[in-house]
mmCIF file with all atom_site columns, C-alpha atoms in Angstrom:
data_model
loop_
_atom_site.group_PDB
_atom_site.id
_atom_site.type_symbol
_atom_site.label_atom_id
_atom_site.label_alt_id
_atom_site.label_comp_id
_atom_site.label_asym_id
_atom_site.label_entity_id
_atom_site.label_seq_id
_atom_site.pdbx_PDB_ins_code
_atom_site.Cartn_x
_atom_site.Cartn_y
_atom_site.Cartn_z
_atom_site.occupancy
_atom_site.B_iso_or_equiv
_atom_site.pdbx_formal_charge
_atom_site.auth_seq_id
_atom_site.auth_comp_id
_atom_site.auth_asym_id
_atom_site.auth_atom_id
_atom_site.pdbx_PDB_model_num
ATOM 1   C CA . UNK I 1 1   ? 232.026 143.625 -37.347 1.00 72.00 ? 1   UNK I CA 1
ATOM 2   C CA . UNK I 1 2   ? 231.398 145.624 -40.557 1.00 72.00 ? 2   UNK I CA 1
ATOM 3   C CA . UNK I 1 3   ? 234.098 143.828 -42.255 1.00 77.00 ? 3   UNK I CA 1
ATOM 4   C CA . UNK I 1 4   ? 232.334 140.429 -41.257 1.00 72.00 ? 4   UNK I CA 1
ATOM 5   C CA . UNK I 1 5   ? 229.257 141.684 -42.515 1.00 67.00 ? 5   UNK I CA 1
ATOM 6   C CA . UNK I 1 6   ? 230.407 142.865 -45.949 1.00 73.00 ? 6   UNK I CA 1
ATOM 7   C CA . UNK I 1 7   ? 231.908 139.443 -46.249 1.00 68.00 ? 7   UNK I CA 1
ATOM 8   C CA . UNK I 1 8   ? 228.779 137.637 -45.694 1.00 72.00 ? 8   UNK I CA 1
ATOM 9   C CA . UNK I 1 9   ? 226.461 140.131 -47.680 1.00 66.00 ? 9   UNK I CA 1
ATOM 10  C CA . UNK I 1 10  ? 229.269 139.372 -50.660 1.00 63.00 ? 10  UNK I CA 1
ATOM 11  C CA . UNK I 1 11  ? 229.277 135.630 -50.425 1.00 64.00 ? 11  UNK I CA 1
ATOM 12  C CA . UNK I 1 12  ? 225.767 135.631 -50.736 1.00 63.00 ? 12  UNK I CA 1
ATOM 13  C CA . UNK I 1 13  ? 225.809 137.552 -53.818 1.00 64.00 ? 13  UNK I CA 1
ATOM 14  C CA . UNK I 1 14  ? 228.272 135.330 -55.477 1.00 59.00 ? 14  UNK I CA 1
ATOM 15  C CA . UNK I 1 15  ? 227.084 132.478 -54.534 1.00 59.00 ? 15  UNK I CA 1
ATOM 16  C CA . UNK I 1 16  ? 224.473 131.551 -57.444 1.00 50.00 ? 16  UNK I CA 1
ATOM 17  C CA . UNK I 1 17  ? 223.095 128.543 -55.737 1.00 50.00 ? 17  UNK I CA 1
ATOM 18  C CA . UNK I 1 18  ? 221.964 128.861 -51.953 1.00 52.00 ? 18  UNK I CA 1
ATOM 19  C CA . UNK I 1 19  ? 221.633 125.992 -49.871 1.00 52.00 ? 19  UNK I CA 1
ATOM 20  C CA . UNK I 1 20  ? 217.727 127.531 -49.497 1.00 51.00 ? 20  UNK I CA 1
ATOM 21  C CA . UNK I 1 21  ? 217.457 127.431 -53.196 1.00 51.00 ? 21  UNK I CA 1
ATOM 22  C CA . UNK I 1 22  ? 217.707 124.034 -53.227 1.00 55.00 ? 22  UNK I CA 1
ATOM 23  C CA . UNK I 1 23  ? 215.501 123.371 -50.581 1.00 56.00 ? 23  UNK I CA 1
ATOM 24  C CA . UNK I 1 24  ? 212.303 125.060 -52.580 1.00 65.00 ? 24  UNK I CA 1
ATOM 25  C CA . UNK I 1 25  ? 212.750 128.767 -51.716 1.00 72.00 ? 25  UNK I CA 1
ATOM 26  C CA . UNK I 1 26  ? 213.283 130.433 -54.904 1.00 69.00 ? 26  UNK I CA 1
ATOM 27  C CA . UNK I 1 27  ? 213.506 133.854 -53.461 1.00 72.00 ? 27  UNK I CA 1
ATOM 28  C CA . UNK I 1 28  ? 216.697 133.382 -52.559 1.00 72.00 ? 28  UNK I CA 1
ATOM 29  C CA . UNK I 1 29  ? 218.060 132.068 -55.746 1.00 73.00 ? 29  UNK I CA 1
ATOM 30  C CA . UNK I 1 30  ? 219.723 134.663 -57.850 1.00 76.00 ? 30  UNK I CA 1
ATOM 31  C CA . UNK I 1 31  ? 217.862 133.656 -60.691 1.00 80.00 ? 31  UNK I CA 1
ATOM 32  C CA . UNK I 1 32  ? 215.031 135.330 -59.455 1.00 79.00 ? 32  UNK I CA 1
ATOM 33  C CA . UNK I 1 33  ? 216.519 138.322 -58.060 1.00 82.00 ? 33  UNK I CA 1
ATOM 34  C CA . UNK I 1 34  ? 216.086 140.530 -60.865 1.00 87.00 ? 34  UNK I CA 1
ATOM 35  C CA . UNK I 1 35  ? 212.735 140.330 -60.620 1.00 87.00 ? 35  UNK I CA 1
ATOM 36  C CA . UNK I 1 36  ? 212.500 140.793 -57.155 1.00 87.00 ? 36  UNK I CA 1
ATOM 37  C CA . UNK I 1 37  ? 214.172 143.990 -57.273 1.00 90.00 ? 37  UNK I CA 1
ATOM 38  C CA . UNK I 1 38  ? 211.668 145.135 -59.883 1.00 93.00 ? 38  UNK I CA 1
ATOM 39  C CA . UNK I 1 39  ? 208.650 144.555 -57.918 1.00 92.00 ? 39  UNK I CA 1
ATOM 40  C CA . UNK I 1 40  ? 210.412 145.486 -54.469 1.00 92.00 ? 40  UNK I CA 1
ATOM 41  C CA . UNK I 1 41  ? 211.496 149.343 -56.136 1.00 94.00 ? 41  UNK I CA 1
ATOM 42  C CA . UNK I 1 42  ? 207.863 149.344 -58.046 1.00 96.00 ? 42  UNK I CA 1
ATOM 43  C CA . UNK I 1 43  ? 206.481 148.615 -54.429 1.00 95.00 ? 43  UNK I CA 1
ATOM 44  C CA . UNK I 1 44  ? 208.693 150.520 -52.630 1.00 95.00 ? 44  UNK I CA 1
ATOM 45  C CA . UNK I 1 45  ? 208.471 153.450 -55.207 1.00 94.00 ? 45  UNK I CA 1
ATOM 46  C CA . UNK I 1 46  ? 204.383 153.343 -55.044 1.00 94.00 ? 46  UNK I CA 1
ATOM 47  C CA . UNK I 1 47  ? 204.554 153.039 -51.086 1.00 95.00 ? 47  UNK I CA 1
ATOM 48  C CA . UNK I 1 48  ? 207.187 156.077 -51.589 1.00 94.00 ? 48  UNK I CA 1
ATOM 49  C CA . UNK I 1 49  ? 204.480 158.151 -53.172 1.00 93.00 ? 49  UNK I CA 1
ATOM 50  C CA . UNK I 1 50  ? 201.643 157.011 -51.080 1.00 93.00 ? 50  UNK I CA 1
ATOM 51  C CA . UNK I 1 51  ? 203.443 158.272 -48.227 1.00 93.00 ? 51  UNK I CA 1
ATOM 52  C CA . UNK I 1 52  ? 204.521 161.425 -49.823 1.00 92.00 ? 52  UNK I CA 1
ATOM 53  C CA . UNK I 1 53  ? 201.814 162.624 -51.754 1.00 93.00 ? 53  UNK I CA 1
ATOM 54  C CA . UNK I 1 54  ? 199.115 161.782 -49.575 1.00 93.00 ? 54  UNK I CA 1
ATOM 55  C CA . UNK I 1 55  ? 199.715 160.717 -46.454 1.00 93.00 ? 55  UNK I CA 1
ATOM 56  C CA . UNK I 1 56  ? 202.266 163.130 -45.147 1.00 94.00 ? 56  UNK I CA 1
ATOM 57  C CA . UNK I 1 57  ? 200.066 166.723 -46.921 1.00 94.00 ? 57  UNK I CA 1
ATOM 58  C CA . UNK I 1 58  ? 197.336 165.167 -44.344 1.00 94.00 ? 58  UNK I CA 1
ATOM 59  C CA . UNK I 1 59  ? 199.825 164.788 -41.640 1.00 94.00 ? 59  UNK I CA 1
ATOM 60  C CA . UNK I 1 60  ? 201.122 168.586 -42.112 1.00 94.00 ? 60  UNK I CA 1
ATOM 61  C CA . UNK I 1 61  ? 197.856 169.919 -42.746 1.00 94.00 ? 61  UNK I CA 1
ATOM 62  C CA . UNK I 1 62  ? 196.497 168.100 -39.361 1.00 95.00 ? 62  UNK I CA 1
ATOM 63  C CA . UNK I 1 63  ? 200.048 169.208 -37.770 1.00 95.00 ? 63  UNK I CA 1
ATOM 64  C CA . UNK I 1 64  ? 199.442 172.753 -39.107 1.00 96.00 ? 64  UNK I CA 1
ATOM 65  C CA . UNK I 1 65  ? 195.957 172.975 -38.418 1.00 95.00 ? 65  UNK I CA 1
ATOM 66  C CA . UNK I 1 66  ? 197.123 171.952 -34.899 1.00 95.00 ? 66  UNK I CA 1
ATOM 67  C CA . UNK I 1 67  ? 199.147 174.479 -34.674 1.00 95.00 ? 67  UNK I CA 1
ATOM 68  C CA . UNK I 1 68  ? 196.750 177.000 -36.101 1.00 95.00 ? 68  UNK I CA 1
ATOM 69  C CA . UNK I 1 69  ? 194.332 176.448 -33.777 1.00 95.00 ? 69  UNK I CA 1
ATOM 70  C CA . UNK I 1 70  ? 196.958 176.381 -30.889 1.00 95.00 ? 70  UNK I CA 1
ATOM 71  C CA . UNK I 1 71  ? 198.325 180.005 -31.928 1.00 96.00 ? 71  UNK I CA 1
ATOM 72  C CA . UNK I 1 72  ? 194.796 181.094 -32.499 1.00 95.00 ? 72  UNK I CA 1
ATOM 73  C CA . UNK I 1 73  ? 193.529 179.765 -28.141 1.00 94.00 ? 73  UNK I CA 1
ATOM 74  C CA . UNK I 1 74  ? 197.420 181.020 -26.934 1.00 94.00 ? 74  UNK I CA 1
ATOM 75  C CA . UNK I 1 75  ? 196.080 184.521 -28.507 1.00 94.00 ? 75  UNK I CA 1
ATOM 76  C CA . UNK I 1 76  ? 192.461 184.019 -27.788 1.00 93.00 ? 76  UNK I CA 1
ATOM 77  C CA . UNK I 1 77  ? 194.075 183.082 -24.145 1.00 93.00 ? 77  UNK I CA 1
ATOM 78  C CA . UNK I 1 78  ? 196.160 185.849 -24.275 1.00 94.00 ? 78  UNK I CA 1
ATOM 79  C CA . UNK I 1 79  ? 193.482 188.442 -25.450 1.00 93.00 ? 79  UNK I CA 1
ATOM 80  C CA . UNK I 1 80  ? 190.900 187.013 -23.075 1.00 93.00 ? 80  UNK I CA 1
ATOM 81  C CA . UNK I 1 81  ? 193.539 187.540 -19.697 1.00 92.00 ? 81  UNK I CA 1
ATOM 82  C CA . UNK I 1 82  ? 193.717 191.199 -20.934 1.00 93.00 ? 82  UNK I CA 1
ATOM 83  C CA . UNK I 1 83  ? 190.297 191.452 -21.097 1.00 93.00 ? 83  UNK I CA 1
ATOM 84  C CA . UNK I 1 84  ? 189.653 190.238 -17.398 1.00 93.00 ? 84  UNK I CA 1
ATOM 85  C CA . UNK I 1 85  ? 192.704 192.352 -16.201 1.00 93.00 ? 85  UNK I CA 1
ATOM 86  C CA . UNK I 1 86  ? 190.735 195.121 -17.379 1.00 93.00 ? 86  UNK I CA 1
ATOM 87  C CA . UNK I 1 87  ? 187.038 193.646 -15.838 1.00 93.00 ? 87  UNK I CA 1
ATOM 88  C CA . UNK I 1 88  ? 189.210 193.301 -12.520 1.00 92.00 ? 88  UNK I CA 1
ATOM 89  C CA . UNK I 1 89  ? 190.413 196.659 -12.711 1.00 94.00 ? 89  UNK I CA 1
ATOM 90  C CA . UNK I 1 90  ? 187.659 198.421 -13.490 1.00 93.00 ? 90  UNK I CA 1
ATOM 91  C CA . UNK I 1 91  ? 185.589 196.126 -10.979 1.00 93.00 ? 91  UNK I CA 1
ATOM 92  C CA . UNK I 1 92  ? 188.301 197.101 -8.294  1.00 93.00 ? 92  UNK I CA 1
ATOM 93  C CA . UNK I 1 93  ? 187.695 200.635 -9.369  1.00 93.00 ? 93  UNK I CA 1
ATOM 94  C CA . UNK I 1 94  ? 183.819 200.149 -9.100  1.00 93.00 ? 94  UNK I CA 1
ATOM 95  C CA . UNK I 1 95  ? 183.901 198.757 -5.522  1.00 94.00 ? 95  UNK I CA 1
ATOM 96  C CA . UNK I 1 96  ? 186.520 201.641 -4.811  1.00 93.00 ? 96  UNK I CA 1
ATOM 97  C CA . UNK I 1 97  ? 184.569 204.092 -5.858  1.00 94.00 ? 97  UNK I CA 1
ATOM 98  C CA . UNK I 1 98  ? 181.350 202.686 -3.764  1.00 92.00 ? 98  UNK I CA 1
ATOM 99  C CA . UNK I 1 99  ? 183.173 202.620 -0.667  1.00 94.00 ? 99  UNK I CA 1
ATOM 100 C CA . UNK I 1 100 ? 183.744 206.497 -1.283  1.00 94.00 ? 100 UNK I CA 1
ATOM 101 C CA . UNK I 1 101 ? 180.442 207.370 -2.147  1.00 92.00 ? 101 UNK I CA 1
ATOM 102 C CA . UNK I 1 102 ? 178.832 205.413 0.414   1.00 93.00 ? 102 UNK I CA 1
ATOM 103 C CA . UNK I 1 103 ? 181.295 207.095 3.406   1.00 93.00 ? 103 UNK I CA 1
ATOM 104 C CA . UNK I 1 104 ? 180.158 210.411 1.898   1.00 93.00 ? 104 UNK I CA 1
ATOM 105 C CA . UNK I 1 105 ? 176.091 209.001 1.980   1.00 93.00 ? 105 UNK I CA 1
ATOM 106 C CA . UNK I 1 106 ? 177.015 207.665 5.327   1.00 94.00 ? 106 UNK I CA 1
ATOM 107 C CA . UNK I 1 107 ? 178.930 211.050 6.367   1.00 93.00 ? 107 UNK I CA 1
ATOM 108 C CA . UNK I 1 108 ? 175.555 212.831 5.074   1.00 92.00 ? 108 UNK I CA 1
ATOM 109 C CA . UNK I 1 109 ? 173.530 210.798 6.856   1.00 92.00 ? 109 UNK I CA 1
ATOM 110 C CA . UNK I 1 110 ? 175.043 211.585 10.130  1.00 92.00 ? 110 UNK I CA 1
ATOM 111 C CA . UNK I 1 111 ? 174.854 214.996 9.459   1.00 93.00 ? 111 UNK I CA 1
ATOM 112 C CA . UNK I 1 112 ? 171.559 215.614 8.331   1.00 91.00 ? 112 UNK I CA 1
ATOM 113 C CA . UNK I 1 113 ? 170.440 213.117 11.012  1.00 91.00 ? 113 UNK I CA 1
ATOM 114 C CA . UNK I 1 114 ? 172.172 215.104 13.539  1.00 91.00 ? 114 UNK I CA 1
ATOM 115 C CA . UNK I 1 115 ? 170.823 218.774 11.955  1.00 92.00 ? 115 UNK I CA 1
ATOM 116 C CA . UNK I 1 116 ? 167.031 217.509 11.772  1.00 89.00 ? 116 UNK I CA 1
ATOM 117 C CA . UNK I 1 117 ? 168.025 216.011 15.876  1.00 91.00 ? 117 UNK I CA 1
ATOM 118 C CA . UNK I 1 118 ? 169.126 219.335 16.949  1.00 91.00 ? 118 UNK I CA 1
ATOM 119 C CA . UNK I 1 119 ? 165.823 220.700 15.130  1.00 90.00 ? 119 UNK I CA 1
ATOM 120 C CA . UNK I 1 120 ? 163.473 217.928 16.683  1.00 91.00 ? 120 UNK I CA 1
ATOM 121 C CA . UNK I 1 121 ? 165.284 218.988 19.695  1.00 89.00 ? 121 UNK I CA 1
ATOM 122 C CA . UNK I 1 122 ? 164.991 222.580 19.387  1.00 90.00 ? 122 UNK I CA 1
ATOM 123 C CA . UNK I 1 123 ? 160.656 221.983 18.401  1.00 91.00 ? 123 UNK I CA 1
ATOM 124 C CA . UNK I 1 124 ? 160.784 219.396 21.419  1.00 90.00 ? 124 UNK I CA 1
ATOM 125 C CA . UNK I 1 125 ? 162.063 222.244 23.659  1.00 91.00 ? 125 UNK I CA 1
ATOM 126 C CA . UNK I 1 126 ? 159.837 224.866 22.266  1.00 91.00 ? 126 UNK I CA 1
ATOM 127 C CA . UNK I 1 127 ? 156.642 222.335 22.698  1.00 91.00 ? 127 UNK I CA 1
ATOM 128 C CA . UNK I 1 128 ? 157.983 221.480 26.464  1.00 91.00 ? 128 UNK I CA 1
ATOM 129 C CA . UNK I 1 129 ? 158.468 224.964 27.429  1.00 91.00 ? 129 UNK I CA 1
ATOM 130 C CA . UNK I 1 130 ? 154.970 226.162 25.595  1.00 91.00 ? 130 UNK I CA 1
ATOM 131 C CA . UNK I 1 131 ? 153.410 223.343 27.349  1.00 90.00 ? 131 UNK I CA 1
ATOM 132 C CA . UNK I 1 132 ? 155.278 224.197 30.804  1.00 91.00 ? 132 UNK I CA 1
ATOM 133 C CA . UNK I 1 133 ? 153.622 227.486 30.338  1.00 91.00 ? 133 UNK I CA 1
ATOM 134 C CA . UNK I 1 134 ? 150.444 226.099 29.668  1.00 90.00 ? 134 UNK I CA 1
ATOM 135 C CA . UNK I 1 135 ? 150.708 224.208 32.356  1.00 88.00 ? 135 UNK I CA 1
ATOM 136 C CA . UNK I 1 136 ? 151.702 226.890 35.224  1.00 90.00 ? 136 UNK I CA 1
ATOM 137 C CA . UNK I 1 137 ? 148.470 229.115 33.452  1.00 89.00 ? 137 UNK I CA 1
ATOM 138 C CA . UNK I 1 138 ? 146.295 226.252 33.925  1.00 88.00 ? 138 UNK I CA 1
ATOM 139 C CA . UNK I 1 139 ? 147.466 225.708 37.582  1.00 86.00 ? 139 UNK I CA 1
ATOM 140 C CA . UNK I 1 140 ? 147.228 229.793 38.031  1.00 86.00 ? 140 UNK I CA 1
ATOM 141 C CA . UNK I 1 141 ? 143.998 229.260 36.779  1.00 85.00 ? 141 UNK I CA 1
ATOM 142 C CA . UNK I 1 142 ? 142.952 226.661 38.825  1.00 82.00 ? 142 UNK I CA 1
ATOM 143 C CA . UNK I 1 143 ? 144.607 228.034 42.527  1.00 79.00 ? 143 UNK I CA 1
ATOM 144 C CA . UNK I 1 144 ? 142.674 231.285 41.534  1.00 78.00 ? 144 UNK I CA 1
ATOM 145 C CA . UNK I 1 145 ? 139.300 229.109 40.790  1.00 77.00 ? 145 UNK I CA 1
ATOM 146 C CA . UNK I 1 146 ? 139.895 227.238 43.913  1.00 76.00 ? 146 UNK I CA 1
ATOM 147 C CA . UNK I 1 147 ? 140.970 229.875 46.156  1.00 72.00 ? 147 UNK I CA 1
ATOM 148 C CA . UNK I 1 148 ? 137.393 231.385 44.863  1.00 72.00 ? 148 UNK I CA 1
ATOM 149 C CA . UNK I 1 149 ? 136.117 227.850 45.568  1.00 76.00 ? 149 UNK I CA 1
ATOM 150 C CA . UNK I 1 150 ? 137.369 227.830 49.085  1.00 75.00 ? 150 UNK I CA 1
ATOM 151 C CA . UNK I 1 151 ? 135.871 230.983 49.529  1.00 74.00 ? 151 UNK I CA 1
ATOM 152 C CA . UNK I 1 152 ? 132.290 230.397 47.866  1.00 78.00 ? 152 UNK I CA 1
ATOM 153 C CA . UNK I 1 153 ? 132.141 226.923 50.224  1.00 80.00 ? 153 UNK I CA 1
ATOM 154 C CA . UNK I 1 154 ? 133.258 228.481 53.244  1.00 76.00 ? 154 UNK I CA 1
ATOM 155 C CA . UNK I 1 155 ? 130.972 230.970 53.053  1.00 75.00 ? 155 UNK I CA 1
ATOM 156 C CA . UNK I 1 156 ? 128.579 228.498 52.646  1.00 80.00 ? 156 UNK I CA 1
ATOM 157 C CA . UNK I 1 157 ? 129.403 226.536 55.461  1.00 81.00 ? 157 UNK I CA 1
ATOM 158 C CA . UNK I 1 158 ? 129.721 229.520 57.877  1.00 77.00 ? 158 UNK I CA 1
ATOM 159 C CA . UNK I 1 159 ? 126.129 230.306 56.864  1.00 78.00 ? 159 UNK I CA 1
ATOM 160 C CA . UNK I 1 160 ? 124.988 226.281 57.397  1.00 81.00 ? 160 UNK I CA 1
ATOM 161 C CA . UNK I 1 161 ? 126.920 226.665 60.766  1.00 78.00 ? 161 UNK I CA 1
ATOM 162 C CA . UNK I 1 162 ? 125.122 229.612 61.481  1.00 78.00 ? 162 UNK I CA 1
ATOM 163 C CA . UNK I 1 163 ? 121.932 228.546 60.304  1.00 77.00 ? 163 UNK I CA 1
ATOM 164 C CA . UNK I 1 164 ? 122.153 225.089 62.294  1.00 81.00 ? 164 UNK I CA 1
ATOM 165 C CA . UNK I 1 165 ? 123.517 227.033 65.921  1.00 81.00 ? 165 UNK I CA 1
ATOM 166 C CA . UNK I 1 166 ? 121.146 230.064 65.681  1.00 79.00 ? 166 UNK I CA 1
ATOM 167 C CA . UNK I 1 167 ? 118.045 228.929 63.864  1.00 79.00 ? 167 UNK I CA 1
ATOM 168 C CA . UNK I 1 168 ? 117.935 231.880 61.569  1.00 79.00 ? 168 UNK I CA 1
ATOM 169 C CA . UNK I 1 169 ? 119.340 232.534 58.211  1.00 78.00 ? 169 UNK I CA 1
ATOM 170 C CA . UNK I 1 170 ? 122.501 235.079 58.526  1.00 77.00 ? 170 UNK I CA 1
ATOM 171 C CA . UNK I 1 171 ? 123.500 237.875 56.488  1.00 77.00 ? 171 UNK I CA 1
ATOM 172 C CA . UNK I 1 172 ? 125.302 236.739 53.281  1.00 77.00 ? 172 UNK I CA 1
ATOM 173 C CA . UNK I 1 173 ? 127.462 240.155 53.117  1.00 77.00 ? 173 UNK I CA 1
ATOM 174 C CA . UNK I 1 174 ? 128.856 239.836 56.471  1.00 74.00 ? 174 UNK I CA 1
ATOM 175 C CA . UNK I 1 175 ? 129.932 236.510 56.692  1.00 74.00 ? 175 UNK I CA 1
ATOM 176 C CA . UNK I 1 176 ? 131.481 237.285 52.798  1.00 76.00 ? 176 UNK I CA 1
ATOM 177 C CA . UNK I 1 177 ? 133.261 239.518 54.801  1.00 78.00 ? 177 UNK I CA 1
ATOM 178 C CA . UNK I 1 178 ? 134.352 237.888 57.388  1.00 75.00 ? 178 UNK I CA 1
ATOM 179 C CA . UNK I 1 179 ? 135.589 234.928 55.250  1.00 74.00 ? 179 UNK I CA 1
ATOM 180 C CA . UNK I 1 180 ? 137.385 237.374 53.027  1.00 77.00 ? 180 UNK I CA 1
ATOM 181 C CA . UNK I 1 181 ? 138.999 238.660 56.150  1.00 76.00 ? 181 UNK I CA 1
ATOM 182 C CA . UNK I 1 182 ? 140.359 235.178 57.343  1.00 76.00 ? 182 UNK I CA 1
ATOM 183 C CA . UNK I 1 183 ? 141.565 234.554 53.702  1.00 73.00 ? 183 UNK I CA 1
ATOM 184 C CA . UNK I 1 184 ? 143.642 237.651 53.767  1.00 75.00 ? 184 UNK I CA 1
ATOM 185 C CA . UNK I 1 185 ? 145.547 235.724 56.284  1.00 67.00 ? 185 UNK I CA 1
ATOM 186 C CA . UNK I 1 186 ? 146.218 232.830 54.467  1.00 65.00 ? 186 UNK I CA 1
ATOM 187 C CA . UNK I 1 187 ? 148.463 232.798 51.489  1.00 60.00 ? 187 UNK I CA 1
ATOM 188 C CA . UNK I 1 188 ? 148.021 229.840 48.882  1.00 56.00 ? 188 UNK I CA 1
#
């Protein structure tokens, strides 16, 4: 196929008058050709160093400022992931070390709650028993008073008896005497 090729590309170049030649196109009438290949390596030459000089410097400064900025988030990326392993840690160790201190606040608690219970129960106690005392004195108190009570009235009520059966007013000694007799008896 390359020999076929080379054949055609060589007939063409001998062959000074084209059948297109003839027909108007003078571009493809070796006559011209010179000049063709003048203006195609003076445009191929300036679209040469437009590329070069120009537009490939933008392309590898975009292409390397690219990459600049790529290398510059990987470390950014990089240094930023260290950073938050370290947050992480020491916000593990923060939450670890409130757990302890609040079982040792908690543990505190207990204890001093159940140290000032034992006292409140001790004082409690202490108030009951002082209070039971108080209480028994009071009711000492008040089974003397009465019994003294019981004696005062009956007295009195022998005498109304007396006074009421008899007519006459009896003698306040002996019937204190006989009512403390009767009492003697009686145990309250």
């Amino acid at each position: 196929m390359s020999k076929v090729l080379s054949f055609i590309v060589l007939f063409v170049i001998l062959e000074r008058r084209l059948f297109a030649a003839e027909a108007g196109m003078p571009q493809l009438d070796p006559v011209y050709w010179p000049s063709q290949i003048f203006w195609l390596i003076i445009i191929f030459l300036s679209v040469y160093f437009l590329i070069a000089k120009i537009f490939i410097p933008k392309i590898e400064d975009n292409i390397e400022s690219r990459e600049d900025k790529i290398r510059k988030d990987l470390e950014e990326a990089k240094s930023l992931g260290e950073e938050s392993e370290k947050k992480l840690k020491t916000y593990k160790d923060l939450i670890k070390t409130a757990k302890i201190d609040t079982k040792k606040i908690i543990s505190q608690s207990r204890q001093k709650l159940s140290q000032d219970m034992q006292l409140k129960g001790k004082e409690i106690k202490k108030e009951i028993e002082k209070e039971t005392e108080n209480a028994q004195k009071e009711i000492k108190n008040f089974k003397i008073n009465s019994i003294n009570k019981i004696n005062l009235i009956s007295e009195e009520i022998a005498s109304n008896l007396i006074k009421d059966i008899f007519g006459e007013d009896p003698n306040k000694s002996s019937v204190k005497a006989i009512v403390n007799e009767i009492m003697k008896g009686h145990k309250f």
